[in-house]
Amino acid sequence: MIRSTEKGMGMMIRRASAIVLILAMIMPLAGCWSRKELNQLAIAVGAGIDKKGDHYRLSIQVVDPGEVASKNGGANRAAATLFTAEAETVFEAARKMSRVAPRKIYFSHLRMFVIDEILAKEGIGPVLDFLSRDHEFRTDFYIVVTRDSTAEDVLKIMTPLEDIPANKLYFSLESSEKNWSPSLTVTLDELIQDMTLKGKQPVLTGLKITGDKKVGKTKRNIENIETYSKLQYSGLAVFKADKLIGWLNDTQSKGYNYIRGLVQSSVGHVPCENGGGNVVTEIIRTKTDMKGLIQKGQPLIKISVYIEGNVAEVSCSDLDLNKESSIFEIEKRDEESIKGFMLSAIKKTQEDFKVDTFGFGEAIRRTHPAFWKTIKEDWEERYFPELPVHITVDFKIRRLGTVNNSFLKDMEE
């Protein structure tokens, strides 16, 4: 009986060992079945889509690995190459590009996707469906809309400091959002989420070309200290579902970001009390609280914004920063200025666009879900254009810099 048990245990051990051995042999194979060698791929870092009649024109900015890795400039080529193709669908255009690209385009490292303004007005739904459906696309790249130029032209502009133009666009957008505030980084999943929410419409940052476009596409653009052409972010594009319907200017865009609580840092100024100069403040911290309320059976929005800032520049001859009353006066003027930005953005969207880009409807839904169900179908047509929005801004100055009063005041005395 004991020998039988030992024999059975031995067989179980041998079987288990065989299974472990087979798994050990299979697991490495499972990791390489779909591998792609780097020398067989073209790494896409930027992409753009234009509409040409009934066709989509897809432009792909691909890294030249030899130029990027070279320490002595290699063959003196550009660090990126642009491939284009046209087809009736976006996916067909991407595959059609194999006729001119020597390698398969690989999209997993995409950083920027540029949409033509004309296409955006017609609707970007089919484009987003392709981007969200294809397994090679991640969702962490940024999406922007061109202004007065095509996506293809934007991707052809050569840029200083960053050899790869798509990297320039990526880092500039992040820097603009963080330090200036009229711009906004929007990823693919964020854009689709805004399009599918009932109480929130999407916005995207605008991108335009300044200067001489023709020279901007050549190496002359980066050979001098002053470039002939630049890529510049400008305003926010307002959408209704997947269609572009208008633009917010820089001031309104800044107001939009204050309402949404997206301002990380910024700079603003207010005129001196008696004219003749300005007080410039640097925004270092903000916090926005948005509440949806129901008053007498009607929706109402209350927005409270808390801001901390530092005095960055003073050119007022009669301003004494040693006085507490002077600090208080600057704070009140900044509060009115920022409140004006916010009201300007709200007025533009309520009167001209009649679309809720701020998420006011979503705020009502969160606090009063039952009431929201009764009004959501008529929200933008009936309720949003007449929606009362009450704004309070609390601005606090924390530091005056390394000096209190400017030496300019002593010079005038």
Coordinates of C-alpha atoms in Angstrom, one line a residue:
M1 CA 0.0 0.0 0.0
I2 CA 2.8 2.3 0.9
R3 CA 4.7 1.5 -2.3
S4 CA 1.6 2.2 -4.4
T5 CA 1.2 5.6 -2.7
E6 CA 4.8 6.4 -3.3
K7 CA 4.5 5.4 -7.0
G8 CA 1.4 7.6 -7.4
M9 CA 3.2 10.5 -5.8
G10 CA 6.1 10.0 -8.1
M11 CA 3.9 10.1 -11.2
M12 CA 2.2 13.3 -10.0
I13 CA 5.6 14.9 -9.5
R14 CA 6.8 13.9 -12.9
R15 CA 3.6 15.3 -14.5
A16 CA 3.9 18.5 -12.7
S17 CA 7.5 18.9 -13.7
A18 CA 6.6 18.3 -17.3
I19 CA 3.8 20.9 -17.2
V20 CA 6.2 23.5 -15.7
L21 CA 8.8 22.7 -18.3
I22 CA 6.3 23.1 -21.1
L23 CA 5.1 26.4 -19.7
A24 CA 8.7 27.6 -19.3
M25 CA 9.3 26.9 -23.0
I26 CA 6.0 28.5 -24.2
M27 CA 6.1 31.7 -22.2
P28 CA 9.1 33.3 -24.0
L29 CA 7.5 32.4 -27.4
A30 CA 4.2 34.2 -26.4
G31 CA 6.1 37.5 -25.9
C32 CA 7.6 37.6 -29.4
W33 CA 5.0 36.4 -31.7
S34 CA 3.9 39.9 -32.7
R35 CA 7.3 41.6 -32.3
K36 CA 8.3 44.4 -34.7
E37 CA 12.0 45.3 -35.2
L38 CA 12.8 49.0 -35.0
N39 CA 14.7 48.9 -38.3
Q40 CA 11.4 47.8 -40.0
L41 CA 9.3 50.6 -38.6
A42 CA 8.7 54.3 -39.3
I43 CA 8.0 56.0 -35.9
A44 CA 5.2 58.6 -36.3
V45 CA 5.4 61.5 -33.9
G46 CA 3.0 63.8 -35.6
A47 CA -0.1 63.4 -37.8
G48 CA -2.6 65.7 -39.5
I49 CA -5.8 65.2 -41.4
D50 CA -7.2 67.5 -44.1
K51 CA -10.3 67.2 -46.3
K52 CA -9.8 67.3 -50.0
G53 CA -13.2 67.1 -51.7
D54 CA -14.6 63.7 -50.8
H55 CA -11.2 62.4 -49.7
Y56 CA -9.2 62.6 -46.5
R57 CA -5.6 63.7 -46.9
L58 CA -3.5 62.2 -44.1
S59 CA 0.0 63.6 -43.3
I60 CA 2.4 61.7 -41.1
Q61 CA 5.5 63.2 -39.6
V62 CA 8.1 60.4 -39.1
V63 CA 11.3 60.5 -37.2
D64 CA 14.6 60.1 -39.1
P65 CA 16.5 57.9 -36.6
G66 CA 19.8 58.5 -38.3
E67 CA 19.6 62.3 -38.0
V68 CA 18.3 62.2 -34.4
A69 CA 21.0 59.9 -33.2
S70 CA 23.8 61.6 -35.2
K71 CA 26.2 63.8 -33.3
N72 CA 27.7 65.5 -36.3
G73 CA 24.6 66.2 -38.3
G74 CA 24.8 63.0 -40.4
A75 CA 23.9 63.8 -44.0
N76 CA 22.6 67.2 -43.0
R77 CA 19.0 66.1 -43.5
A78 CA 15.9 67.2 -41.6
A79 CA 15.3 65.2 -38.4
A80 CA 11.8 64.3 -39.6
T81 CA 10.2 63.3 -42.9
L82 CA 6.6 63.9 -44.0
F83 CA 4.5 61.4 -45.9
T84 CA 1.1 62.1 -47.3
A85 CA -1.7 60.0 -48.9
E86 CA -5.3 60.5 -49.9
A87 CA -8.3 58.1 -49.8
E88 CA -12.0 58.0 -49.1
T89 CA -11.4 56.8 -45.5
V90 CA -8.7 57.6 -43.0
F91 CA -7.6 54.0 -42.5
E92 CA -7.2 53.5 -46.3
A93 CA -5.1 56.7 -46.5
A94 CA -2.9 55.3 -43.7
R95 CA -2.3 52.0 -45.5
K96 CA -2.0 53.7 -48.9
M97 CA 1.0 55.6 -47.5
S98 CA 3.0 52.3 -47.9
R99 CA 3.4 53.3 -51.6
V100 CA 5.8 56.1 -50.6
A101 CA 7.0 55.2 -47.1
P102 CA 9.8 52.6 -47.1
R103 CA 8.7 51.2 -43.7
K104 CA 5.4 50.5 -42.0
I105 CA 4.1 53.5 -40.1
Y106 CA 4.0 52.9 -36.4
F107 CA 1.6 55.1 -34.4
S108 CA 2.2 54.1 -30.8
H109 CA 4.6 57.0 -30.1
L110 CA 2.3 59.7 -31.6
R111 CA 2.5 63.0 -29.8
M112 CA 0.4 65.4 -31.8
F113 CA -2.6 65.1 -34.0
V114 CA -3.6 68.2 -36.1
I115 CA -7.1 68.6 -37.5
D116 CA -7.8 70.9 -40.4
E117 CA -10.3 73.8 -39.6
I118 CA -12.4 73.0 -42.7
L119 CA -12.7 69.3 -41.8
A120 CA -13.5 70.3 -38.2
K121 CA -16.5 72.3 -39.4
E122 CA -17.8 69.3 -41.4
G123 CA -17.3 66.9 -38.4
I124 CA -14.5 65.0 -36.9
G125 CA -16.5 61.9 -35.8
P126 CA -15.2 59.5 -38.5
V127 CA -11.6 60.6 -37.7
L128 CA -12.0 60.0 -34.0
D129 CA -13.6 56.6 -34.6
F130 CA -10.5 55.5 -36.5
L131 CA -8.1 56.9 -33.8
S132 CA -10.0 55.2 -31.0
R133 CA -10.5 51.9 -32.8
D134 CA -7.0 51.2 -34.1
H135 CA -5.0 49.2 -31.5
E136 CA -1.7 51.0 -32.4
F137 CA -3.0 54.4 -31.2
R138 CA -2.6 55.2 -27.6
T139 CA -4.9 57.9 -26.1
D140 CA -2.2 60.2 -24.6
F141 CA -1.4 62.3 -27.6
Y142 CA -2.7 65.9 -27.9
I143 CA -5.3 67.0 -30.5
V144 CA -5.4 70.6 -31.9
V145 CA -7.2 72.4 -34.7
T146 CA -5.6 74.6 -37.3
R147 CA -6.5 78.2 -38.0
D148 CA -6.3 79.6 -41.6
S149 CA -3.9 76.8 -42.7
T150 CA -4.0 73.1 -43.5
A151 CA -2.7 70.4 -41.2
E152 CA -0.2 69.4 -43.9
D153 CA 1.3 72.9 -43.9
V154 CA 1.6 72.9 -40.1
L155 CA 3.5 69.7 -40.1
K156 CA 5.9 71.0 -42.8
I157 CA 7.1 74.0 -40.8
M158 CA 10.7 73.6 -39.5
T159 CA 11.2 74.7 -35.9
P160 CA 14.2 75.9 -33.9
L161 CA 15.3 74.4 -30.5
E162 CA 13.3 71.2 -31.2
D163 CA 14.6 69.3 -34.4
I164 CA 11.3 67.4 -34.6
P165 CA 8.4 69.8 -35.2
A166 CA 5.9 67.5 -33.5
N167 CA 8.0 67.6 -30.3
K168 CA 8.0 71.4 -30.5
L169 CA 4.2 71.5 -30.7
Y170 CA 3.9 69.0 -27.8
F171 CA 6.2 70.8 -25.4
S172 CA 4.9 74.3 -26.4
L173 CA 1.3 73.3 -25.7
E174 CA 2.2 71.9 -22.3
S175 CA 4.2 75.0 -21.5
S176 CA 1.5 77.4 -22.7
E177 CA -1.2 75.6 -20.7
K178 CA 0.9 75.6 -17.5
N179 CA 2.4 79.1 -17.7
W180 CA 0.0 81.3 -19.7
S181 CA -3.4 79.6 -19.6
P182 CA -5.4 80.5 -22.8
S183 CA -4.3 77.1 -24.2
L184 CA -5.5 73.6 -23.3
T185 CA -4.1 70.1 -23.7
V186 CA -6.8 67.7 -24.7
T187 CA -6.2 63.9 -25.3
L188 CA -8.3 61.6 -27.4
D189 CA -10.2 60.0 -24.5
E190 CA -11.0 63.4 -23.0
L191 CA -12.3 64.7 -26.3
I192 CA -14.5 61.7 -26.9
Q193 CA -15.8 61.9 -23.3
D194 CA -16.8 65.6 -23.8
M195 CA -18.6 64.7 -27.0
T196 CA -20.7 62.0 -25.4
L197 CA -21.6 64.0 -22.3
K198 CA -25.1 65.6 -22.4
G199 CA -24.1 68.6 -20.3
K200 CA -20.6 69.4 -21.7
Q201 CA -19.4 70.3 -25.2
P202 CA -15.7 69.9 -26.3
V203 CA -13.1 72.6 -27.0
L204 CA -9.7 72.2 -28.6
T205 CA -6.7 74.6 -28.8
G206 CA -6.2 76.5 -32.1
L207 CA -2.9 76.4 -34.0
K208 CA -1.8 78.8 -36.7
I209 CA 1.2 79.6 -38.8
T210 CA 2.6 83.1 -38.6
G211 CA 5.1 84.7 -41.0
D212 CA 6.2 83.3 -44.4
K213 CA 4.8 79.8 -44.8
K214 CA 7.0 79.0 -47.9
V215 CA 10.2 79.8 -46.2
G216 CA 9.0 78.1 -43.0
K217 CA 9.0 74.8 -44.9
T218 CA 12.7 75.1 -45.7
K219 CA 15.9 74.9 -43.6
R220 CA 16.3 78.7 -44.0
N221 CA 13.7 79.0 -41.3
I222 CA 16.1 77.7 -38.6
E223 CA 19.4 79.1 -39.9
N224 CA 19.0 82.6 -38.4
I225 CA 18.2 83.9 -34.9
E226 CA 14.8 85.2 -36.0
T227 CA 12.8 82.6 -37.8
Y228 CA 10.7 83.5 -40.9
S229 CA 7.7 81.5 -39.8
K230 CA 6.5 80.2 -36.5
L231 CA 3.8 77.8 -35.1
Q232 CA 1.7 79.6 -32.6
Y233 CA -1.2 78.5 -30.4
S234 CA -4.2 80.8 -30.6
G235 CA -7.6 80.7 -28.9
L236 CA -9.9 77.8 -28.3
A237 CA -12.1 76.0 -30.9
V238 CA -15.7 75.5 -29.7
F239 CA -17.5 72.4 -30.9
K240 CA -21.1 71.3 -30.9
A241 CA -20.9 67.5 -30.8
D242 CA -18.2 66.8 -33.4
K243 CA -18.5 70.0 -35.5
L244 CA -16.5 73.2 -35.0
I245 CA -18.8 76.2 -34.7
G246 CA -16.6 79.1 -33.6
W247 CA -13.6 80.4 -31.7
L248 CA -12.9 82.0 -28.4
N249 CA -10.1 84.7 -28.4
D250 CA -7.2 84.6 -26.0
T251 CA -9.0 86.6 -23.3
Q252 CA -12.2 84.5 -23.5
S253 CA -10.0 81.3 -23.5
K254 CA -8.3 82.4 -20.3
G255 CA -11.8 83.0 -18.8
Y256 CA -12.8 79.5 -19.9
N257 CA -9.9 78.0 -18.1
Y258 CA -10.6 79.9 -14.9
I259 CA -14.2 78.7 -15.0
R260 CA -13.1 75.1 -15.5
G261 CA -10.4 75.4 -12.8
L262 CA -7.6 74.6 -15.3
V263 CA -5.3 77.7 -14.7
Q264 CA -2.1 76.6 -13.1
S265 CA -0.1 79.8 -13.6
S266 CA -0.6 83.0 -15.6
V267 CA 0.2 86.7 -15.8
G268 CA -2.2 89.6 -15.8
H269 CA -2.1 93.4 -15.3
V270 CA -4.3 96.2 -14.1
P271 CA -3.8 99.9 -14.8
C272 CA -2.6 102.2 -12.1
E273 CA -5.3 104.2 -10.3
N274 CA -4.2 107.5 -11.9
G275 CA -3.1 106.0 -15.2
G276 CA 0.4 106.1 -16.6
G277 CA 1.4 102.5 -15.9
N278 CA 0.4 99.1 -14.8
V279 CA 0.7 96.6 -11.9
V280 CA 1.5 93.2 -13.2
T281 CA 0.7 90.1 -11.1
E282 CA 1.8 86.5 -11.5
I283 CA -0.9 83.9 -10.7
I284 CA 0.7 81.1 -8.8
R285 CA -2.3 79.1 -7.5
T286 CA -6.0 78.8 -8.3
K287 CA -9.0 76.8 -7.1
T288 CA -12.4 76.9 -8.7
D289 CA -15.7 75.6 -7.1
M290 CA -18.7 75.2 -9.4
K291 CA -22.1 74.4 -8.0
G292 CA -25.4 73.7 -9.8
L293 CA -28.4 75.0 -8.0
I294 CA -32.2 75.1 -8.5
Q295 CA -33.9 78.4 -7.6
K296 CA -37.6 78.8 -8.0
G297 CA -37.7 75.9 -10.3
Q298 CA -35.0 77.2 -12.6
P299 CA -31.3 76.1 -12.8
L300 CA -28.6 78.4 -11.5
I301 CA -24.8 78.2 -11.5
K302 CA -22.5 79.6 -8.8
I303 CA -18.8 79.8 -9.4
S304 CA -16.2 80.7 -6.7
V305 CA -12.6 81.2 -7.7
Y306 CA -9.8 81.5 -5.2
I307 CA -6.5 82.9 -6.6
E308 CA -3.1 83.5 -5.1
G309 CA -0.6 85.7 -6.8
N310 CA 2.6 87.7 -6.5
V311 CA 3.4 91.3 -7.7
A312 CA 5.7 90.9 -10.6
E313 CA 6.1 94.4 -12.0
V314 CA 5.1 97.9 -11.0
S315 CA 5.2 101.1 -13.2
C316 CA 2.9 103.3 -11.1
S317 CA 4.4 106.5 -9.8
D318 CA 1.9 107.1 -7.0
L319 CA 1.6 103.5 -5.7
D320 CA 2.9 102.8 -2.2
L321 CA 3.2 99.1 -1.6
N322 CA 4.1 99.6 2.0
K323 CA 0.4 100.5 2.6
E324 CA -2.1 97.7 3.2
S325 CA -4.7 99.7 1.4
S326 CA -2.6 99.7 -1.8
I327 CA -2.4 95.9 -1.7
F328 CA -6.1 95.6 -1.1
E329 CA -6.8 97.9 -4.1
I330 CA -4.6 95.7 -6.4
E331 CA -6.4 92.6 -5.3
K332 CA -9.8 94.1 -6.0
R333 CA -8.8 95.3 -9.4
D334 CA -7.4 91.9 -10.3
E335 CA -10.7 90.3 -9.1
E336 CA -12.7 92.5 -11.4
S337 CA -10.3 91.8 -14.3
I338 CA -10.5 88.0 -14.0
K339 CA -14.2 88.1 -13.4
G340 CA -14.5 90.1 -16.7
F341 CA -12.6 87.3 -18.5
M342 CA -15.0 84.7 -17.2
L343 CA -18.1 86.7 -18.0
S344 CA -16.8 87.4 -21.5
A345 CA -16.4 83.7 -22.2
I346 CA -19.9 82.9 -20.9
K347 CA -21.5 85.7 -22.9
K348 CA -19.8 84.5 -26.1
T349 CA -21.0 80.9 -25.7
Q350 CA -24.5 81.8 -24.6
E351 CA -25.2 84.4 -27.2
D352 CA -23.2 83.3 -30.2
F353 CA -22.7 79.6 -29.9
K354 CA -25.5 78.4 -27.6
V355 CA -23.5 75.4 -26.5
D356 CA -22.4 74.5 -23.0
T357 CA -18.6 74.1 -23.1
F358 CA -18.2 74.7 -19.4
G359 CA -20.0 71.7 -18.0
F360 CA -22.8 73.7 -16.4
G361 CA -25.3 71.0 -17.3
E362 CA -23.0 68.4 -15.8
A363 CA -22.9 70.5 -12.6
I364 CA -26.7 70.5 -12.4
R365 CA -26.8 66.7 -13.1
R366 CA -24.4 66.0 -10.2
T367 CA -26.3 68.0 -7.6
H368 CA -29.9 67.5 -8.9
P369 CA -30.0 64.3 -11.0
A370 CA -33.8 64.0 -11.0
F371 CA -34.3 67.6 -12.1
W372 CA -31.6 67.2 -14.8
K373 CA -33.6 64.3 -16.4
T374 CA -36.5 66.6 -17.0
I375 CA -34.5 69.3 -18.7
K376 CA -31.5 67.6 -20.4
E377 CA -33.1 67.3 -23.8
D378 CA -33.8 71.0 -23.9
W379 CA -30.7 72.1 -22.0
E380 CA -28.8 73.9 -24.8
E381 CA -31.8 75.2 -26.8
R382 CA -33.9 76.5 -23.9
Y383 CA -32.0 76.7 -20.6
F384 CA -28.3 77.3 -21.2
P385 CA -28.7 80.6 -23.3
E386 CA -30.6 82.2 -20.4
L387 CA -28.8 80.5 -17.5
P388 CA -27.9 82.8 -14.6
V389 CA -24.2 82.5 -13.6
H390 CA -23.0 84.1 -10.4
I391 CA -19.3 84.6 -10.1
T392 CA -17.2 85.5 -7.1
V393 CA -13.4 85.9 -7.3
D394 CA -11.2 86.1 -4.2
F395 CA -7.6 87.3 -5.1
K396 CA -4.8 87.3 -2.5
I397 CA -1.4 88.8 -3.0
R398 CA 1.2 86.7 -1.2
R399 CA 4.6 88.3 -2.2
L400 CA 5.8 91.6 -3.5
G401 CA 9.1 90.4 -4.8
T402 CA 12.5 91.3 -3.5
V403 CA 11.5 95.0 -3.1
N404 CA 8.4 96.8 -2.0
N405 CA 8.2 100.2 -3.9
S406 CA 9.9 100.4 -7.3
F407 CA 13.1 102.5 -7.7
L408 CA 11.2 104.2 -10.6
K409 CA 9.2 106.1 -7.9
D410 CA 12.5 107.4 -6.4
M411 CA 13.7 108.5 -9.8
E412 CA 10.6 110.7 -10.4
E413 CA 10.9 112.3 -7.0

